[in-house]
Tab-separated table of C-alpha atoms and ligand atoms in Angstrom:
chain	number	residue	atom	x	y	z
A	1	UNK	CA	23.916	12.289	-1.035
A	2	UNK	CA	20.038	11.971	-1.933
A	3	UNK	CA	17.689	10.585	0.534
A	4	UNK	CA	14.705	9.009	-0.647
A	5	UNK	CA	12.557	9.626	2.285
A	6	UNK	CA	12.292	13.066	4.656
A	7	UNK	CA	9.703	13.102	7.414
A	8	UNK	CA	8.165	16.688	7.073
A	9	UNK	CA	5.433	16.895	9.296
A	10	UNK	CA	7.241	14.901	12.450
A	11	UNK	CA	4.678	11.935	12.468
A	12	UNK	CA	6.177	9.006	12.712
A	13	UNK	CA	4.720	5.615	13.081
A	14	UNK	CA	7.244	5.185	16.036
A	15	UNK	CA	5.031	7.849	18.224
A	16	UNK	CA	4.572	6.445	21.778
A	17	UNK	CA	6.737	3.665	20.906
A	18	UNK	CA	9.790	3.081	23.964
A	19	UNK	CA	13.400	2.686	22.224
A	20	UNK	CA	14.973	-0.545	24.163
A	21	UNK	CA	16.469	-3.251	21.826
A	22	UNK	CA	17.603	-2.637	18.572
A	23	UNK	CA	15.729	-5.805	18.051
A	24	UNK	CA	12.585	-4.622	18.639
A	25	UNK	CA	12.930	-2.171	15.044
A	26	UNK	CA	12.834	-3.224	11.816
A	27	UNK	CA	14.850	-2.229	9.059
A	28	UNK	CA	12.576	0.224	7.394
A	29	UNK	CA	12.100	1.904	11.492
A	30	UNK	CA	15.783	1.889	11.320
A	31	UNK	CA	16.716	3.713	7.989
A	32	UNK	CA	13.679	5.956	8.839
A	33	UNK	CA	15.512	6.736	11.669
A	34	UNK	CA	19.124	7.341	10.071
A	35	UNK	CA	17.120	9.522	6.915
A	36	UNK	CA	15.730	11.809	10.086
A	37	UNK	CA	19.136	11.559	11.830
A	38	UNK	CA	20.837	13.224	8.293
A	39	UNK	CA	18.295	15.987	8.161
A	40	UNK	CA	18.367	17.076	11.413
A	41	UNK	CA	22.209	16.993	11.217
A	42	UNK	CA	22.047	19.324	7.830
A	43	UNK	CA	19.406	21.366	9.980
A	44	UNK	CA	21.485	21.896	12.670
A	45	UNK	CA	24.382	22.912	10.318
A	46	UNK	CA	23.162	24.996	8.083
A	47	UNK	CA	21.871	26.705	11.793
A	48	UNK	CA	18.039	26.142	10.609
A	49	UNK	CA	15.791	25.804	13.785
A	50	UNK	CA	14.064	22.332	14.249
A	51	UNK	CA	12.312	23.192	17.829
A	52	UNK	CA	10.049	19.966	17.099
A	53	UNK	CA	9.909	19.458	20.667
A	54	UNK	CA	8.944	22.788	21.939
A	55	UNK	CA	7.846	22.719	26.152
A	56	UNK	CA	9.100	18.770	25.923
A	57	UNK	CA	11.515	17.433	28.982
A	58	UNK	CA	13.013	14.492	29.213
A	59	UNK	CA	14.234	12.929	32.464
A	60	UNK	CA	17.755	11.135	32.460
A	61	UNK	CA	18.192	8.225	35.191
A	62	UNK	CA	21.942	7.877	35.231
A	63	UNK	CA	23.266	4.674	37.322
A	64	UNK	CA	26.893	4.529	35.390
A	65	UNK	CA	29.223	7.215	34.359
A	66	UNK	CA	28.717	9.063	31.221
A	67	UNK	CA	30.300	11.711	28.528
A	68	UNK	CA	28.361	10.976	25.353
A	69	UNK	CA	25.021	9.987	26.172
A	70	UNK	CA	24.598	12.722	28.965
A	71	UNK	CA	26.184	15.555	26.714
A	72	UNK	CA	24.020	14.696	23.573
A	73	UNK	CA	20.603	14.110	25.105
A	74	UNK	CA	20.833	17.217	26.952
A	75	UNK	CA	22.220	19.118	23.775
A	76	UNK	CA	20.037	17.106	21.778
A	77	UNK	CA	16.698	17.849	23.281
A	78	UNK	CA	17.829	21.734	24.196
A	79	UNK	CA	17.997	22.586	19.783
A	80	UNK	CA	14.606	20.857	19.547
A	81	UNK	CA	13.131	23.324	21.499
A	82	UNK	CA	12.862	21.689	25.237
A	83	UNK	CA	14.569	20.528	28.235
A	84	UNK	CA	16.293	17.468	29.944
A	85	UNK	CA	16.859	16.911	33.521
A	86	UNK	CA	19.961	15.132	34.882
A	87	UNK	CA	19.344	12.631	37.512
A	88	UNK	CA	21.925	10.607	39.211
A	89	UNK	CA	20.409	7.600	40.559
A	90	UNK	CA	22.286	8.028	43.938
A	91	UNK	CA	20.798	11.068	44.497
A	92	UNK	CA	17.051	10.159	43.709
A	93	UNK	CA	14.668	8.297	46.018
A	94	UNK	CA	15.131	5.608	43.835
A	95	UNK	CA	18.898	5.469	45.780
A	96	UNK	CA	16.783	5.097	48.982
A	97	UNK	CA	14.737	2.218	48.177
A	98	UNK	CA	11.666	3.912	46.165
A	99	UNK	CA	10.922	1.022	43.982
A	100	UNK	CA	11.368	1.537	39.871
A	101	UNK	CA	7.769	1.452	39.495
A	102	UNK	CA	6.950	3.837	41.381
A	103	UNK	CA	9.427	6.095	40.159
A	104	UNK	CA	8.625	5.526	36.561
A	105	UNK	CA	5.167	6.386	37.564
A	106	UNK	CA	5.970	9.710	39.380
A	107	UNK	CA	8.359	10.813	36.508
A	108	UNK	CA	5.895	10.021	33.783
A	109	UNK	CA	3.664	12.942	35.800
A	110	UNK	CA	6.251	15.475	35.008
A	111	UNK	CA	8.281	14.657	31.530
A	112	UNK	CA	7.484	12.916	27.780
A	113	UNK	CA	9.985	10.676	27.826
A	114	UNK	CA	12.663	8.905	30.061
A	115	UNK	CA	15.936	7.788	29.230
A	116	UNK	CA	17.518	5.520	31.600
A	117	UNK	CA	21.427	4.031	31.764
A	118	UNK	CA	21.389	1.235	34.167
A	119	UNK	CA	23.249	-2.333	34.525
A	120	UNK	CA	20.388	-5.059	34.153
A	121	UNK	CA	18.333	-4.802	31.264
A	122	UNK	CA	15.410	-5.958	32.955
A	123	UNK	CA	15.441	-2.411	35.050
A	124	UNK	CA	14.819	-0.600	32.053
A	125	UNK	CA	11.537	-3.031	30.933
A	126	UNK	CA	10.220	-2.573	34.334
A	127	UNK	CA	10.369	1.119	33.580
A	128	UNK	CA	9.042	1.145	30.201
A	129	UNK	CA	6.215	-1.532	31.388
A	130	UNK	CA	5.399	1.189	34.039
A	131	UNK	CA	5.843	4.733	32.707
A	132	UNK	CA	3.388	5.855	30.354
A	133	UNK	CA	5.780	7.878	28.219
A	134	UNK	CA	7.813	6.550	26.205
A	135	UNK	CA	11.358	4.944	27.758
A	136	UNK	CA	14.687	5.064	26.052
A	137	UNK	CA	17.562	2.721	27.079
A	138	UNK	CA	20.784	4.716	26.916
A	139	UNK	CA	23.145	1.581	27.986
A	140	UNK	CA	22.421	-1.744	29.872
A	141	UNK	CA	24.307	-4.597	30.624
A	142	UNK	CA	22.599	-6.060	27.807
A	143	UNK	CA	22.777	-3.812	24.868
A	144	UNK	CA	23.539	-0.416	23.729
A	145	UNK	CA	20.921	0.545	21.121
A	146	UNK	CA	21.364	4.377	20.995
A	147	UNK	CA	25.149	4.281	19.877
A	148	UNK	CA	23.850	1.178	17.080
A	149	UNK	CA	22.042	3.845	15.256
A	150	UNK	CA	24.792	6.512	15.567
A	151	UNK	CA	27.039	3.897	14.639
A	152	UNK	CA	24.587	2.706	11.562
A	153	UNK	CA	24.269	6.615	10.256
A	154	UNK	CA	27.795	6.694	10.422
A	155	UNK	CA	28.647	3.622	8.206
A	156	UNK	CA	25.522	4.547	5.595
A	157	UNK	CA	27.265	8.152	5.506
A	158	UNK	CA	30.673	6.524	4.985
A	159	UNK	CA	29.509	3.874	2.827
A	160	UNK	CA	26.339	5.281	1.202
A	161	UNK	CA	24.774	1.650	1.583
A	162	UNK	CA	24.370	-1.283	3.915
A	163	UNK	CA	24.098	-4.701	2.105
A	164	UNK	CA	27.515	-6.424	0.765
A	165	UNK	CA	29.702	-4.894	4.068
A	166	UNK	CA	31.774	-7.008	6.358
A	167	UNK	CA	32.087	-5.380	9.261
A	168	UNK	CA	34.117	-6.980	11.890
A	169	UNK	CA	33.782	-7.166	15.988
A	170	UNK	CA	36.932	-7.796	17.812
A	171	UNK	CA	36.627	-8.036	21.453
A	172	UNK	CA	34.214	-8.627	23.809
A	173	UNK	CA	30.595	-10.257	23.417
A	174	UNK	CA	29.044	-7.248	25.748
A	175	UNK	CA	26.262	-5.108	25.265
A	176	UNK	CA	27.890	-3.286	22.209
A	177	UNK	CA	28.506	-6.742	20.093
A	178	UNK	CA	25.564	-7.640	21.467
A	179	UNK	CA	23.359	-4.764	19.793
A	180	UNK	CA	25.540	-3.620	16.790
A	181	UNK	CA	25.354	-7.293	15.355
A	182	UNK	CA	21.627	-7.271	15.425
A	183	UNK	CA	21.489	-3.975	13.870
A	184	UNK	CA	24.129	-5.289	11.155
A	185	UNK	CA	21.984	-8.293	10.646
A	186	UNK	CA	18.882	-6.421	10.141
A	187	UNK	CA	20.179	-3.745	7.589
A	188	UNK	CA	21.983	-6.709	5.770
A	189	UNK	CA	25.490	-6.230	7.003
A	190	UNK	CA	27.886	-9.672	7.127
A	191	UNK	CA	29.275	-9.743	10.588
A	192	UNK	CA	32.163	-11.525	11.956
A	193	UNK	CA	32.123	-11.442	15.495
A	194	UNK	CA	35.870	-12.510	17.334
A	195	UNK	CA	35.369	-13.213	20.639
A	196	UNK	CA	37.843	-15.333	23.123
A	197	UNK	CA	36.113	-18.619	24.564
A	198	UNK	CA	34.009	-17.696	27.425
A	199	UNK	CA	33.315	-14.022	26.413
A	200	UNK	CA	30.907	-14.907	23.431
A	201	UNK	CA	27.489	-13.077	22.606
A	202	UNK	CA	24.395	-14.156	24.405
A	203	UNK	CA	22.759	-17.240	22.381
A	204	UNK	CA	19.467	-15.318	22.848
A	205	UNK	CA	21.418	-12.281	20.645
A	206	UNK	CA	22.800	-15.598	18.601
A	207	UNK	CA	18.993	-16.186	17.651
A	208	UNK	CA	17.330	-12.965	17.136
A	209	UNK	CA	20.472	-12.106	14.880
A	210	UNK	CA	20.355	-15.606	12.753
A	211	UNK	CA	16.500	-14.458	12.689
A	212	UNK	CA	16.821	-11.058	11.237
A	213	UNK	CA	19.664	-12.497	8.861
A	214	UNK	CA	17.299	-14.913	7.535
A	215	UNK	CA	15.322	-11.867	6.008
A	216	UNK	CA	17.977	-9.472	5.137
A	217	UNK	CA	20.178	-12.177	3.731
A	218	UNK	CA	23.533	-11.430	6.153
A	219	UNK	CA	26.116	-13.375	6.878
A	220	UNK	CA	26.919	-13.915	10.547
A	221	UNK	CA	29.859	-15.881	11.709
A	222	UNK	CA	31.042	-16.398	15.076
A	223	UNK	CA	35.108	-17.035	15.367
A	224	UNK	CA	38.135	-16.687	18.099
A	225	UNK	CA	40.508	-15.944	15.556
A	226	UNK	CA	40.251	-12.206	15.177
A	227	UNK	CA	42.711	-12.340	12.162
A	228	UNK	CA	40.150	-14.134	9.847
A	229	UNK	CA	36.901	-11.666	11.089
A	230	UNK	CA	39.170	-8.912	9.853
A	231	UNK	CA	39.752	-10.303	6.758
A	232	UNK	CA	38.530	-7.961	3.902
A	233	UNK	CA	36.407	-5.911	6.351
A	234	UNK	CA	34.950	-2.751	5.484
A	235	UNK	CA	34.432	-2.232	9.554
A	236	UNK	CA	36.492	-3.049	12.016
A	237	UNK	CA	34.871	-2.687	15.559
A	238	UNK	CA	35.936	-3.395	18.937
A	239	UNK	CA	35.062	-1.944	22.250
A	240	UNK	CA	36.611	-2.065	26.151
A	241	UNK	CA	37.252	-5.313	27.133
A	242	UNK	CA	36.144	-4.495	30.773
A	243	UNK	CA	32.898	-3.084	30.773
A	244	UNK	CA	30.915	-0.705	33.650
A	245	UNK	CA	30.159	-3.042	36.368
A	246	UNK	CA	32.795	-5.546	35.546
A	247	UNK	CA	35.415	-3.736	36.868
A	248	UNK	CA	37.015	-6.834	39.429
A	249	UNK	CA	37.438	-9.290	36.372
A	250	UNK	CA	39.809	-6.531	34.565
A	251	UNK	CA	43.244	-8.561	35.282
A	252	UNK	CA	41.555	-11.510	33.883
A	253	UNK	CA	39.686	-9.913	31.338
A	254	UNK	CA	43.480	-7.961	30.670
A	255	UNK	CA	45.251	-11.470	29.795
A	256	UNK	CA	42.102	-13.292	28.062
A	257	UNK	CA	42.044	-10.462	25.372
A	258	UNK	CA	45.475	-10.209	24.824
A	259	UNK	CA	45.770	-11.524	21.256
A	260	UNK	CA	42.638	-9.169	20.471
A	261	UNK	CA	44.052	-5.831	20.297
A	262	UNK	CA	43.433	-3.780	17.037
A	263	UNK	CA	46.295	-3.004	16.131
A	264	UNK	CA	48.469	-1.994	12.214
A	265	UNK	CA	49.181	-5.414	12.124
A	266	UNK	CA	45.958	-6.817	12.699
A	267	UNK	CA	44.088	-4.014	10.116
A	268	UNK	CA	46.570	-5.479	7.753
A	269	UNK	CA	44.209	-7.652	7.070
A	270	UNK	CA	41.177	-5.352	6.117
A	271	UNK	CA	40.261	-3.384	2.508
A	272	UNK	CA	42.324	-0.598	2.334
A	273	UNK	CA	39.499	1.884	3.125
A	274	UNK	CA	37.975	-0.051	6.185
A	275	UNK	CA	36.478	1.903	8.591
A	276	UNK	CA	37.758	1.893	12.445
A	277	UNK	CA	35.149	2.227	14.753
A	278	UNK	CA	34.849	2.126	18.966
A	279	UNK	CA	31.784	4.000	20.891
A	280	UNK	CA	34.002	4.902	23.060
A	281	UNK	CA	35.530	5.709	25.888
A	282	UNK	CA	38.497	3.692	24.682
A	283	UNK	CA	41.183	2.195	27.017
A	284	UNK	CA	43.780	3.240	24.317
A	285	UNK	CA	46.920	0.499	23.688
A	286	UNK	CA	44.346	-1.956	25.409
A	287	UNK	CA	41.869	-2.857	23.100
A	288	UNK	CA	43.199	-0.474	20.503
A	289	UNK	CA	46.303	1.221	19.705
A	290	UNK	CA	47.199	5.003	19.460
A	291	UNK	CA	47.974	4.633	16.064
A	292	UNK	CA	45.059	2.841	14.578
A	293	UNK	CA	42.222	4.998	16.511
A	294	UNK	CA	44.429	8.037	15.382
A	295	UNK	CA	44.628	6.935	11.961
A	296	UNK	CA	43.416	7.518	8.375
A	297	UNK	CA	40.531	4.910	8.795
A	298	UNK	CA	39.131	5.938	12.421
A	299	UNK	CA	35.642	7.649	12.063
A	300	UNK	CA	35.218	7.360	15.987
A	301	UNK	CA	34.447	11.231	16.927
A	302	UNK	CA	31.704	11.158	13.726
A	303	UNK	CA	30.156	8.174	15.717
A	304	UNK	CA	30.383	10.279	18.576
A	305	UNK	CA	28.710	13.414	17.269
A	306	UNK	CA	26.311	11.416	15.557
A	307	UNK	CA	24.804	10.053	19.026
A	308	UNK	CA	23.120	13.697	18.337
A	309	UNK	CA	21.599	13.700	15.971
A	310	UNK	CA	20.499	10.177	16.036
A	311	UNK	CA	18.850	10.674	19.874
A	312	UNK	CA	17.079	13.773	18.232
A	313	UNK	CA	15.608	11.817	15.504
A	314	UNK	CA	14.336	8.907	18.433
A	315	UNK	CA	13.413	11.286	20.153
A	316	UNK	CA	11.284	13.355	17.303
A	317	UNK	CA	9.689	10.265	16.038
A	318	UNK	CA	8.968	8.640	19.824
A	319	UNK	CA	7.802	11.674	21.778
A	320	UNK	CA	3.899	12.123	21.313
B	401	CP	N1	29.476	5.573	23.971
B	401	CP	C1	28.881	6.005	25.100
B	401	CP	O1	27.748	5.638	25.428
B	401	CP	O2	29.628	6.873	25.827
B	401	CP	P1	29.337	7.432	27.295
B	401	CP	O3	29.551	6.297	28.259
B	401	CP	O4	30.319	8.540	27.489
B	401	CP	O5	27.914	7.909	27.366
B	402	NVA	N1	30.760	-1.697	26.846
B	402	NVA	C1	30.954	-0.403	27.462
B	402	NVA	C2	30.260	0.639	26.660
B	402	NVA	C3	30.349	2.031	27.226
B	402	NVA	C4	29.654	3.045	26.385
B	402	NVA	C5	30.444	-0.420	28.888
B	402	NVA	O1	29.352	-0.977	29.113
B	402	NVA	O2	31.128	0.073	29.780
């Protein structure tokens, strides 16, 4: 595959820039972004050093579990050349009642960028309106933008384009829907988003999304019946149906999204060569079954690897 663009001398336009919403990109930021992603991945596999970010640390505010995100930042910023620090919110003064502000203060004394995994979104603005190095959400309760552009470098490498997909969402309206369909709407992707009543998307994601279609010319359709959003889908997405911080509505959440599992008779329904996607963790033979994020179609551990190489191309372009 040919890539039309290759950022040689590491300036990017995103320098200083905080990483927050995939809303807040636009589409050329994006596929900048997912042509960086691709070269650093070939660099790192053909075992070519890329130590962009030579004496560089970056501090990571953990407030929910993690696998992925802590495993690939840390890798992630060690190949370019620096360091990240681990910090478990329960163990920082930030635990004891040091407010956010301050702390984004302190820690922008000491590292060039922050990445923080919280529950309200609003915690990570305060941080990024107070730190003055650039802030990276790695998962609120609102959105998920770090595992959008793994999962976008992962369809264009699939699918070698973006416009004329369907990609389907099956599942919950939470912060994955939430920030995959406005990174499908913005690169031109038709979404179908299947959601039981009372577990839609935000209608402030509704807007930005009908927004960025209006420019990129996607579809975007909003349905309970998951059987017609997987219909001829090149994608098929879904995610947990209890999210971090949720946890007491599970038995609720269990029965509401029982006629949303992905399962073979559901992907029935999609192009023969869909792609089966999840960021993962899964609940398997919950949301998904054994067999169908086993399968043929299931590019979930590519998403996961890409969160690598997509962080290091954030954090390449972002860190000044
Ligand atoms: N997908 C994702 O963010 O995984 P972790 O919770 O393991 O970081
Ligand atoms: N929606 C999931 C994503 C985890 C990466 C959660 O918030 O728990």
């Amino acid at each position: 595959m040919s890539h039309p663009m290759v950022v040689d001398n590491m300036k990017s336009k995103l320098q200083g820039k905080d990483f927050l919403r995939v809303g807040d990109f636009t589409k050329e930021d994006l596929m900048e972004l997912i042509y960086l992603a691709i070269k650093l991945k070939n660099k790192q596999k053909m075992g070519e050093p890329h130590r962009y970010l030579e004496g560089k640390t970056l501090a990571m505010i953990f407030e929910k579990s993690s696998t992925r995100t802590r495993v690939s930042f840390e890798t992630g910023m060690y190949q370019l050349g620096g360091m990240a620090q681990f910090l478990s919110s329960s163990d920082m003064q930030l635990g004891n009642g040091e407010t956010v502000a301050d702390t984004a203060q302190v820690l922008s004394r000491y590292v060039d960028v922050i990445m923080i995994r919280t529950f309200g979104h609003e915690i990570v603005e305060e941080v990024a309106e107070n730190a003055s190095v650039p802030v990276i959400n790695g998962l609120t309760d609102y959105a998920h933008p770090c595992q959008v552009l793994a999962d976008l470098m992962t369809i264009y490498e699939e699918k070698g384009k973006f416009e004329g997909l369907k990609l389907a969402y099956v599942g919950d309206g939470n912060n994955m829907s939430q920030s995959l369909i406005v990174g499908c709407a913005l690169m031109g992707i038709d979404c179908y988003v299947s959601t039981p009543e009372g577990y839609e998307v935000e209608q402030s994601i509704m807007d930005i999304v009908t927004d960025a279609a209006k420019t990129s010319g996607a579809k975007i359709i909003q349905t309970t019946d998951p059987k017609e959003a997987v219909k001829n889908a090149d994608v098929i997405y879904t995610d947990v149906w209890t999210s971090m911080g949720f946890e007491d509505e599970q038995e609720a959440r269990v029965k509401a999204f029982a006629d949303y599992q992905v399962n073979t008779d559901l992907v029935q329904g999609a192009k023969d060569d869909y792609l089966f996607m999840h960021c993962l963790p899964a609940k398997r033979d919950l949301e998904v079954t054994s067999e169908v994020i086993d399968g043929n179609n299931s590019v979930v551990f590519d998403q996961a690897e890409n969160r690598l190489h997509a962080q290091k191309a954030v954090l390449v372009s972002i860190v000044e």
